[in-house]
Tab-separated table of C-alpha atoms in Angstrom:
chain	number	residue	atom	x	y	z
A	1	MET	CA	60.967	54.614	72.726
A	2	GLN	CA	57.635	53.623	71.677
A	3	HIS	CA	55.291	55.627	69.212
A	4	LEU	CA	51.963	55.486	67.584
A	5	ARG	CA	51.030	56.964	64.313
A	6	ARG	CA	48.936	56.676	61.313
A	7	THR	CA	50.294	57.256	57.597
A	8	ASP	CA	49.324	60.117	55.443
A	9	PRO	CA	45.433	59.679	54.589
A	10	ARG	CA	46.196	60.875	51.243
A	11	HIS	CA	47.887	57.602	50.522
A	12	ALA	CA	45.157	55.239	51.493
A	13	ASP	CA	44.032	52.424	49.581
A	14	ARG	CA	40.435	53.366	47.934
A	15	ASP	CA	40.505	50.653	45.050
A	16	GLY	CA	40.873	48.341	48.029
A	17	GLY	CA	37.691	49.729	49.586
A	18	ARG	CA	39.336	51.433	52.377
A	19	ILE	CA	39.037	55.107	53.023
A	20	GLY	CA	41.998	57.214	54.718
A	21	ASP	CA	41.646	60.689	56.446
A	22	GLY	CA	39.053	58.855	58.891
A	23	GLU	CA	36.143	59.280	57.048
A	24	LEU	CA	33.134	57.073	56.517
A	25	ARG	CA	31.536	57.606	53.438
A	26	ALA	CA	28.917	54.792	53.359
A	27	LEU	CA	26.506	53.536	55.945
A	28	ARG	CA	23.549	50.811	55.764
A	29	GLN	CA	24.297	51.164	52.187
A	30	SER	CA	20.953	49.033	51.863
A	31	ARG	CA	19.120	52.320	53.326
A	32	HIS	CA	20.346	54.138	50.750
A	33	SER	CA	18.674	55.204	47.269
A	34	ALA	CA	19.268	53.036	44.768
A	35	GLY	CA	22.222	53.271	42.086
A	36	VAL	CA	25.006	54.112	44.504
A	37	THR	CA	27.477	51.097	43.988
A	38	GLY	CA	31.486	50.299	44.985
A	39	LEU	CA	31.752	52.031	48.424
A	40	PRO	CA	32.024	49.289	51.382
A	41	VAL	CA	29.431	49.230	54.122
A	42	THR	CA	31.772	48.876	56.591
A	43	PRO	CA	34.822	51.137	56.035
A	44	ALA	CA	38.144	50.991	57.830
A	45	ILE	CA	40.927	53.125	59.928
A	46	ASP	CA	43.314	51.764	58.066
A	47	ASN	CA	47.323	52.091	57.970
A	48	LEU	CA	47.757	52.507	61.600
A	49	VAL	CA	51.505	51.900	62.049
A	50	LEU	CA	52.810	50.451	65.457
A	51	GLU	CA	56.494	51.006	66.047
A	52	VAL	CA	58.520	50.012	69.129
A	53	ASP	CA	61.922	51.326	69.472
A	54	GLY	CA	62.196	49.948	73.098
A	55	ALA	CA	61.095	47.005	75.256
A	56	ALA	CA	59.417	44.232	73.238
A	57	GLY	CA	56.633	42.506	74.267
A	58	ASP	CA	52.602	42.403	74.052
A	59	TYR	CA	50.991	45.641	73.460
A	60	ARG	CA	47.282	45.913	74.164
A	61	LEU	CA	44.868	47.990	72.026
A	62	ALA	CA	41.358	48.765	72.928
A	63	TRP	CA	38.798	51.195	71.112
A	64	THR	CA	36.352	52.871	72.322
A	65	THR	CA	33.481	54.848	70.234
A	66	GLU	CA	31.474	57.815	71.012
A	67	GLY	CA	28.113	58.737	68.362
A	68	PRO	CA	27.319	57.312	65.208
A	69	VAL	CA	30.027	54.935	64.755
A	70	ARG	CA	31.175	51.665	66.488
A	71	VAL	CA	33.772	49.135	65.874
A	72	GLY	CA	33.078	46.764	63.200
A	73	GLY	CA	35.023	43.673	64.828
A	74	ASP	CA	36.902	43.137	68.081
A	75	ALA	CA	37.207	46.220	69.958
A	76	THR	CA	40.227	44.876	71.424
A	77	GLN	CA	43.887	43.161	70.420
A	78	THR	CA	46.894	42.039	71.411
A	79	VAL	CA	49.841	42.387	69.342
A	80	ALA	CA	53.466	40.458	70.358
A	81	LEU	CA	56.003	42.953	69.072
A	82	ALA	CA	60.089	42.724	68.959
A	83	ALA	CA	62.309	45.417	69.733
A	84	LYS	CA	62.778	47.533	66.579
A	85	ALA	CA	59.636	46.484	65.317
A	86	GLN	CA	56.988	47.821	63.290
A	87	GLN	CA	53.206	46.443	62.579
A	88	ARG	CA	50.490	47.522	60.496
A	89	LEU	CA	46.832	47.060	61.503
A	90	THR	CA	43.424	47.838	59.909
A	91	TRP	CA	40.241	48.058	61.847
A	92	PRO	CA	36.496	48.666	60.317
A	93	PHE	CA	33.810	50.563	61.767
A	94	ASP	CA	30.321	50.697	61.116
A	95	GLY	CA	28.350	53.649	60.327
A	96	LEU	CA	25.195	54.014	62.716
A	97	GLU	CA	23.532	57.298	61.334
A	98	ALA	CA	24.471	60.454	59.530
A	99	GLY	CA	26.751	62.848	62.010
A	100	ILE	CA	30.177	62.953	63.419
A	101	GLY	CA	31.334	60.504	65.724
A	102	ARG	CA	34.316	60.210	67.951
A	103	VAL	CA	36.919	57.121	68.237
A	104	VAL	CA	39.756	56.504	70.783
A	105	LEU	CA	42.479	53.919	70.804
A	106	ARG	CA	44.196	53.139	73.874
A	107	VAL	CA	47.735	51.235	73.591
A	108	THR	CA	49.367	49.988	76.921
A	109	GLY	CA	52.490	47.734	76.972
A	110	PRO	CA	55.696	46.770	78.707
A	111	GLY	CA	57.393	49.325	81.188
A	112	GLY	CA	54.245	51.293	81.753
A	113	PHE	CA	53.683	52.158	78.219
A	114	ASP	CA	50.393	54.228	78.011
A	115	VAL	CA	49.192	56.192	75.120
A	116	THR	CA	45.824	57.417	74.028
A	117	ARG	CA	44.641	58.812	70.750
A	118	ASP	CA	41.491	59.906	69.233
A	119	TRP	CA	39.565	60.960	65.788
A	120	GLN	CA	36.753	62.327	64.630
A	121	ILE	CA	34.848	60.752	61.971
A	122	GLN	CA	32.151	61.884	59.922
A	123	VAL	CA	29.546	59.452	58.873
A	124	ARG	CA	27.494	60.617	55.900
A	125	PRO	CA	24.989	58.997	52.924
A	126	ALA	CA	27.029	57.434	49.862
A	127	ASN	CA	24.559	59.556	47.929
A	128	ALA	CA	24.464	63.383	47.494
A	129	PRO	CA	21.310	64.956	48.631
A	130	THR	CA	18.380	63.890	46.910
A	131	THR	CA	14.663	65.093	46.320
A	132	VAL	CA	11.661	63.397	45.014
A	133	VAL	CA	9.087	65.549	43.777
A	134	THR	CA	5.484	64.424	43.354
A	135	LEU	CA	2.768	66.362	41.355
A	136	GLN	CA	-0.726	65.135	41.583
A	137	GLN	CA	-3.907	66.942	41.273
A	138	VAL	CA	-6.747	66.565	44.234
A	139	ALA	CA	-10.456	66.755	43.149
A	140	PRO	CA	-12.931	68.471	45.454
A	141	GLY	CA	-13.542	66.751	48.509
A	142	ALA	CA	-10.524	64.081	47.838
A	143	GLU	CA	-7.979	63.098	50.141
A	144	VAL	CA	-4.493	62.712	49.668
A	145	THR	CA	-2.491	60.052	51.570
A	146	ILE	CA	1.363	60.041	52.016
A	147	ALA	CA	2.373	56.206	51.900
A	148	ALA	CA	3.800	54.997	55.405
A	149	ASP	CA	7.134	53.707	53.464
A	150	ALA	CA	7.941	57.414	51.262
A	151	LEU	CA	10.913	57.670	53.503
A	152	LYS	CA	12.185	53.884	53.271
A	153	PRO	CA	15.120	54.326	50.348
A	154	PHE	CA	16.579	57.088	52.939
A	155	VAL	CA	18.991	57.414	55.192
A	156	PRO	CA	17.155	57.525	58.715
A	157	GLY	CA	17.564	60.921	60.228
A	158	THR	CA	18.128	62.698	57.338
A	159	GLU	CA	15.399	62.870	55.794
A	160	SER	CA	11.932	64.900	55.381
A	161	VAL	CA	9.015	65.712	53.575
A	162	ALA	CA	7.514	68.843	52.288
A	163	LEU	CA	3.470	69.237	51.219
A	164	SER	CA	2.971	72.424	49.246
A	165	ILE	CA	-0.766	73.356	48.171
A	166	ALA	CA	-1.583	75.599	45.646
A	167	SER	CA	-4.696	76.335	43.362
A	168	TRP	CA	-2.536	76.098	40.553
A	169	ARG	CA	0.608	74.573	39.253
A	170	GLY	CA	3.149	76.638	41.267
A	171	PHE	CA	6.725	76.555	42.184
A	172	ASP	CA	7.571	74.519	45.680
A	173	ALA	CA	8.642	77.305	47.672
A	174	ALA	CA	9.633	74.999	50.671
A	175	GLY	CA	11.702	72.864	48.470
A	176	LEU	CA	13.347	75.601	46.358
A	177	LEU	CA	14.422	77.349	49.883
A	178	ARG	CA	16.157	74.357	51.160
A	179	SER	CA	17.873	73.543	48.072
A	180	LEU	CA	18.847	77.260	48.220
A	181	ASP	CA	20.029	76.974	51.951
A	182	ARG	CA	22.264	73.981	51.363
A	183	TYR	CA	24.520	75.825	48.292
A	184	PRO	CA	27.862	76.126	49.428
A	185	TYR	CA	29.470	78.838	47.335
A	186	GLY	CA	29.219	82.564	47.295
A	187	CYS	CA	30.259	84.711	44.182
A	188	ILE	CA	27.888	87.693	43.962
A	189	GLU	CA	25.184	86.174	41.922
A	190	GLN	CA	25.051	83.033	44.382
A	191	THR	CA	25.402	85.007	47.720
A	192	THR	CA	22.745	87.323	46.523
A	193	SER	CA	20.288	84.327	44.907
A	194	ARG	CA	20.195	83.059	48.498
A	195	ALA	CA	19.704	85.752	50.383
A	196	LEU	CA	17.202	87.734	48.381
A	197	PRO	CA	14.033	85.342	48.577
A	198	LEU	CA	14.435	85.188	52.335
A	199	LEU	CA	13.589	89.041	52.768
A	200	TYR	CA	9.853	87.619	52.222
A	201	PHE	CA	10.008	83.988	52.967
A	202	ASN	CA	11.381	84.290	56.705
A	203	ASP	CA	9.909	81.445	58.104
A	204	VAL	CA	12.550	78.762	59.117
A	205	ALA	CA	10.610	75.859	59.223
A	206	LEU	CA	10.828	76.204	55.565
A	207	LEU	CA	14.572	76.014	55.316
A	208	SER	CA	15.258	72.810	57.655
A	209	GLY	CA	12.259	72.195	60.010
A	210	LYS	CA	14.562	73.341	62.940
A	211	PRO	CA	13.273	76.312	64.702
A	212	LEU	CA	15.870	79.144	65.035
A	213	ASP	CA	18.726	76.949	63.624
A	214	LYS	CA	20.514	79.829	62.431
A	215	ASP	CA	18.464	83.352	62.561
A	216	ILE	CA	17.564	84.415	59.073
A	217	GLU	CA	17.858	88.123	59.980
A	218	THR	CA	21.413	87.260	60.598
A	219	ARG	CA	21.673	85.185	57.306
A	220	VAL	CA	20.409	88.238	55.209
A	221	GLN	CA	22.586	90.746	56.905
A	222	GLU	CA	25.643	88.613	56.666
A	223	ALA	CA	24.876	88.374	52.803
A	224	ILE	CA	24.670	92.260	52.792
A	225	TRP	CA	27.958	92.516	54.072
A	226	ARG	CA	29.438	89.945	51.820
A	227	VAL	CA	27.848	91.596	48.844
A	228	LEU	CA	29.187	95.067	50.217
A	229	ASP	CA	32.661	93.614	50.108
A	230	MET	CA	32.394	92.898	46.191
A	231	GLN	CA	31.688	96.420	45.545
A	232	THR	CA	34.112	98.317	43.432
A	233	ALA	CA	35.159	101.974	43.678
A	234	ALA	CA	32.533	103.067	40.704
A	235	GLY	CA	29.408	101.357	42.631
A	236	SER	CA	29.416	98.190	40.558
A	237	PHE	CA	29.746	94.740	42.139
A	238	GLY	CA	33.016	92.180	41.047
A	239	MET	CA	32.370	88.790	40.741
A	240	TRP	CA	34.431	87.613	43.714
A	241	GLY	CA	35.508	90.757	45.072
A	242	PRO	CA	36.103	94.472	44.055
A	243	TYR	CA	39.096	93.819	41.604
A	244	GLY	CA	37.400	92.450	38.318
A	245	GLY	CA	35.010	89.740	37.146
A	246	ILE	CA	32.419	92.692	36.874
A	247	VAL	CA	28.905	91.823	34.868
A	248	ASP	CA	26.459	94.604	34.294
A	249	TRP	CA	23.286	92.815	35.119
A	250	LEU	CA	24.717	91.045	38.427
A	251	SER	CA	25.794	94.188	39.659
A	252	VAL	CA	21.810	95.411	38.838
A	253	TYR	CA	20.745	92.188	40.603
A	254	ALA	CA	23.129	93.023	43.910
A	255	THR	CA	21.803	96.283	43.801
A	256	ASP	CA	18.301	95.263	43.670
A	257	PHE	CA	18.721	93.298	46.437
A	258	LEU	CA	20.164	95.953	48.952
A	259	LEU	CA	17.619	98.324	47.977
A	260	GLN	CA	15.001	95.464	48.536
A	261	ALA	CA	16.484	94.646	52.006
A	262	LYS	CA	16.911	98.341	52.946
A	263	ALA	CA	12.955	98.883	52.618
A	264	LYS	CA	12.716	95.761	54.700
A	265	GLY	CA	14.563	97.932	57.482
A	266	LYS	CA	18.002	96.054	57.036
A	267	ASN	CA	21.244	97.288	58.030
A	268	VAL	CA	22.591	98.989	54.655
A	269	PRO	CA	25.273	101.696	54.608
A	270	GLU	CA	23.796	104.829	53.029
A	271	ALA	CA	27.124	105.494	51.521
A	272	GLN	CA	27.807	102.500	49.474
A	273	LEU	CA	23.562	102.292	48.576
A	274	ARG	CA	24.089	105.765	46.945
A	275	GLN	CA	27.074	104.763	45.222
A	276	ALA	CA	25.341	101.674	43.636
A	277	VAL	CA	22.273	103.547	42.787
A	278	THR	CA	24.369	106.143	40.787
A	279	TYR	CA	26.126	102.923	38.805
A	280	LEU	CA	22.606	101.877	37.991
A	281	ARG	CA	21.448	105.342	36.745
A	282	SER	CA	24.647	104.974	34.763
A	283	LEU	CA	23.374	101.884	33.342
A	284	ALA	CA	19.847	102.882	32.711
A	285	ALA	CA	21.263	106.009	30.438
A	286	ASN	CA	23.790	104.071	28.428
A	287	ASP	CA	23.090	100.656	28.566
A	288	SER	CA	20.580	99.298	25.534
A	289	GLY	CA	20.393	95.681	26.818
A	290	ASN	CA	19.087	93.658	29.585
A	291	ALA	CA	21.099	95.279	32.118
A	292	GLY	CA	20.062	98.630	31.363
A	293	ALA	CA	16.036	97.362	30.956
A	294	TYR	CA	16.759	96.170	34.755
A	295	ALA	CA	18.351	99.075	35.623
A	296	LEU	CA	15.232	101.185	34.941
A	297	TYR	CA	12.873	99.088	36.130
A	298	VAL	CA	14.480	98.963	39.704
A	299	LEU	CA	15.055	102.901	39.290
A	300	ALA	CA	11.081	103.112	38.639
A	301	ARG	CA	10.021	100.601	41.438
A	302	GLU	CA	12.335	102.991	43.488
A	303	GLY	CA	10.539	106.436	42.192
A	304	GLU	CA	13.362	107.216	40.040
A	305	ALA	CA	11.444	106.504	36.606
A	306	ASN	CA	13.346	108.596	33.809
A	307	ILE	CA	10.314	108.377	31.525
A	308	GLY	CA	11.594	110.060	28.385
A	309	ARG	CA	14.579	107.301	28.489
A	310	LEU	CA	11.783	104.540	29.288
A	311	ARG	CA	10.064	106.098	25.854
A	312	GLN	CA	13.323	106.240	23.812
A	313	PHE	CA	14.201	102.651	24.951
A	314	HIS	CA	10.742	101.451	23.797
A	315	ASP	CA	10.209	103.223	20.596
A	316	ALA	CA	14.163	102.998	19.565
A	317	GLU	CA	16.128	100.345	21.179
A	318	VAL	CA	13.383	97.332	22.235
A	319	GLY	CA	14.743	95.412	19.384
A	320	LYS	CA	17.966	94.845	21.510
A	321	LEU	CA	15.710	93.010	24.183
A	322	GLY	CA	15.799	89.096	22.957
A	323	ASP	CA	14.091	87.676	25.939
A	324	SER	CA	10.860	87.501	27.872
A	325	MET	CA	12.324	89.003	31.250
A	326	GLY	CA	14.357	91.838	29.733
A	327	LEU	CA	11.227	92.997	28.063
A	328	GLY	CA	8.997	92.248	31.163
A	329	GLN	CA	11.133	94.464	33.118
A	330	LEU	CA	10.756	97.593	30.182
A	331	GLY	CA	6.842	97.089	30.687
A	332	ALA	CA	7.108	96.868	34.420
A	333	ALA	CA	9.030	100.048	34.154
A	334	LEU	CA	6.749	101.994	31.875
A	335	ALA	CA	3.837	100.911	34.005
A	336	LEU	CA	5.210	102.154	37.244
A	337	ALA	CA	6.074	105.602	35.172
A	338	GLY	CA	2.416	105.634	34.240
A	339	ASP	CA	2.754	104.914	30.122
A	340	ARG	CA	-0.040	101.958	30.157
A	341	ALA	CA	0.106	101.987	26.454
A	342	ARG	CA	4.061	101.839	26.010
A	343	SER	CA	3.992	99.195	28.750
A	344	GLY	CA	1.320	97.072	27.300
A	345	SER	CA	3.206	96.608	23.820
A	346	ALA	CA	6.363	95.675	25.899
A	347	PHE	CA	4.717	92.926	27.271
A	348	GLY	CA	2.852	91.756	24.582
A	349	LEU	CA	6.386	91.286	22.810
A	350	ALA	CA	7.538	89.506	26.149
A	351	ARG	CA	4.514	87.129	25.660
A	352	ASN	CA	6.031	86.303	22.179
A	353	ALA	CA	9.249	85.791	23.716
A	354	ILE	CA	8.098	83.402	26.084
A	355	GLY	CA	10.979	80.437	25.627
A	356	ARG	CA	13.765	82.557	24.127
A	357	THR	CA	17.165	83.232	25.632
A	358	THR	CA	19.606	85.881	25.115
A	359	GLU	CA	23.080	84.903	23.351
A	360	GLY	CA	25.922	84.871	25.552
A	361	ASP	CA	23.657	85.632	28.787
A	362	TYR	CA	25.417	83.311	31.058
A	363	TYR	CA	22.576	83.565	33.648
A	364	GLY	CA	19.645	83.289	31.147
A	365	SER	CA	17.563	80.567	30.908
A	366	ALA	CA	13.995	79.813	29.717
A	367	LEU	CA	12.755	78.864	32.906
A	368	ARG	CA	14.760	82.269	34.812
A	369	ASN	CA	13.101	84.158	32.101
A	370	LEU	CA	9.809	82.908	32.404
A	371	ALA	CA	9.832	83.407	36.249
A	372	GLY	CA	11.430	86.569	36.095
A	373	LEU	CA	8.383	87.705	33.374
A	374	VAL	CA	5.558	86.491	36.122
A	375	THR	CA	7.355	88.627	38.910
A	376	THR	CA	7.317	91.833	36.548
A	377	ALA	CA	3.876	91.029	35.533
A	378	ALA	CA	2.170	90.332	38.684
A	379	VAL	CA	3.837	94.099	39.973
A	380	ALA	CA	2.585	95.729	36.671
A	381	GLY	CA	-0.940	94.524	37.138
A	382	GLN	CA	-0.614	92.529	33.549
A	383	ASP	CA	-3.095	89.615	34.651
A	384	ALA	CA	-3.164	88.593	30.773
A	385	VAL	CA	0.690	87.889	30.725
A	386	VAL	CA	0.130	85.973	33.972
A	387	GLU	CA	-2.544	83.972	32.696
A	388	ALA	CA	-0.531	83.242	29.551
A	389	VAL	CA	2.364	81.799	31.660
A	390	PHE	CA	-0.629	79.597	33.615
A	391	ASP	CA	-1.464	78.262	30.804
A	392	ARG	CA	2.207	77.646	29.949
A	393	PHE	CA	2.680	75.683	33.126
A	394	SER	CA	-0.604	73.578	32.737
A	395	GLN	CA	0.590	72.246	29.717
A	396	LEU	CA	3.631	71.105	31.477
A	397	GLU	CA	3.472	66.760	32.235
A	398	ARG	CA	6.349	67.689	35.235
A	399	MET	CA	7.455	70.886	36.576
A	400	PRO	CA	11.219	71.409	36.607
A	401	ASP	CA	13.496	69.237	38.671
A	402	ILE	CA	14.821	71.483	42.033
A	403	ASP	CA	18.253	69.433	42.044
A	404	LEU	CA	18.464	70.340	38.488
A	405	THR	CA	17.942	74.038	38.666
A	406	SER	CA	20.748	77.039	38.850
A	407	THR	CA	20.856	79.585	42.084
A	408	HIS	CA	19.769	82.091	39.751
A	409	GLU	CA	16.630	79.997	38.283
A	410	LYS	CA	15.607	79.268	41.983
A	411	ALA	CA	15.635	82.792	43.373
A	412	TRP	CA	13.621	84.150	40.615
A	413	MET	CA	10.982	81.094	41.094
A	414	LEU	CA	10.416	82.304	44.779
A	415	LEU	CA	10.466	86.154	43.631
A	416	ALA	CA	7.648	84.997	41.023
A	417	THR	CA	5.870	83.128	43.951
A	418	ASN	CA	6.367	86.079	46.322
A	419	ALA	CA	5.011	88.772	43.725
A	420	LEU	CA	1.973	86.493	42.842
A	421	GLY	CA	1.051	85.838	46.512
A	422	ARG	CA	0.904	89.804	47.397
A	423	ARG	CA	-1.129	90.673	44.396
A	424	GLY	CA	-4.952	91.522	45.063
A	425	GLY	CA	-7.894	90.931	43.366
A	426	ARG	CA	-8.421	88.132	40.905
A	427	SER	CA	-4.873	86.675	41.481
A	428	GLU	CA	-5.493	85.287	44.535
A	429	GLU	CA	-8.100	82.671	42.857
A	430	HIS	CA	-4.501	81.306	41.860
A	431	THR	CA	-1.929	82.217	44.486
A	432	SER	CA	-3.293	83.233	47.584
A	433	GLU	CA	-1.708	79.555	48.703
A	434	LEU	CA	1.541	79.732	47.446
A	435	GLN	CA	3.389	81.482	50.283
A	436	SER	CA	1.299	80.405	53.151
A	437	LEU	CA	0.519	76.808	52.341
A	438	ALA	CA	4.072	74.977	52.330
A	439	TYR	CA	4.966	72.821	55.290
A	440	LEU	CA	7.490	70.386	56.405
A	441	VAL	CA	4.875	67.346	57.748
A	442	CYS	CA	8.047	65.241	59.038
């Protein structure tokens, strides 16, 4: 009996430049971004073992390929094997472009022996996804030209260019959306952060440049089902499921998403939504930290402002809020409830807290808090606070690197962009382009 087999790819020799499991990790290394070393240009399928238990003789091996792979050496080879003999063979393969290819091996030999085996091989760059951001001020009447070789450092077929234009140094909505869309994990925070901005930035081209790659309505609805799968019997939300890991602030965040999704006409079951809102009411009444302030803001936005509790929070407990986002949410809740004086006071404290974070807040950061403050200030019509944030950005030499921001930061930057873009009056001088002028140009 003759047979063909491959050894366990987990034992492949990576130190020698071979990659097991039929996966090509490097292709056209000269076309990669700089800084990646140590990977072979032509990886191999190694440890292909040909064994003969029967007739000795000459065995002919012939490779054919489909897709973005090709044989790096001779596509055919004849091997002379004695009875009971074994021989290990290696073939190099070239990756032509990113994608999934197929390699087929046919072995023929004495006595009518004829066996065909095939493998799928993924071809991908040696680099992780890389984003290069260039920020440039354009004078009236001036032109900006994108260099013809701007994409030269990247693997052909994987690159794109996004152009965002704004009257102020705003966030890169297109880049943020694409970065969120690539994120592979799905805890309660990550699922909510990926889906919430899509309620407002519902242009598929901003995500991939491929129309209807996957319908955004479907993406949002799938996120709603996943969030609801993590709801506990009390109405809160667990980190990965309904049985633990509850963070009150994230429960408000998930409920905020569900309420906004419901307002946008998405399918959110009423019973589960009522459970979540009941949990929010409990937090609003009993929590004096950021979760309580956020709950009060969401309820006020939904027309359920408890003016007595809001005033008590401001007058007696506001010192427990240590960052600009929590203070901004309290200020916006007071504004929505009609108490402009206390709202102005809370936003004044929020301006003084810009750059601070709350100790022990895992998801909080100066950037997340700044974006959250912009969002609530825009909702409450606090032009002075918005202008203070504009001034802060005008002092930055560079905008935050999208690839180094968290999902939470990305989501709140997008929500801030949306809130500013929806405001009327003076804000339009700064932000009318933030939503509309973000295009994929190639």
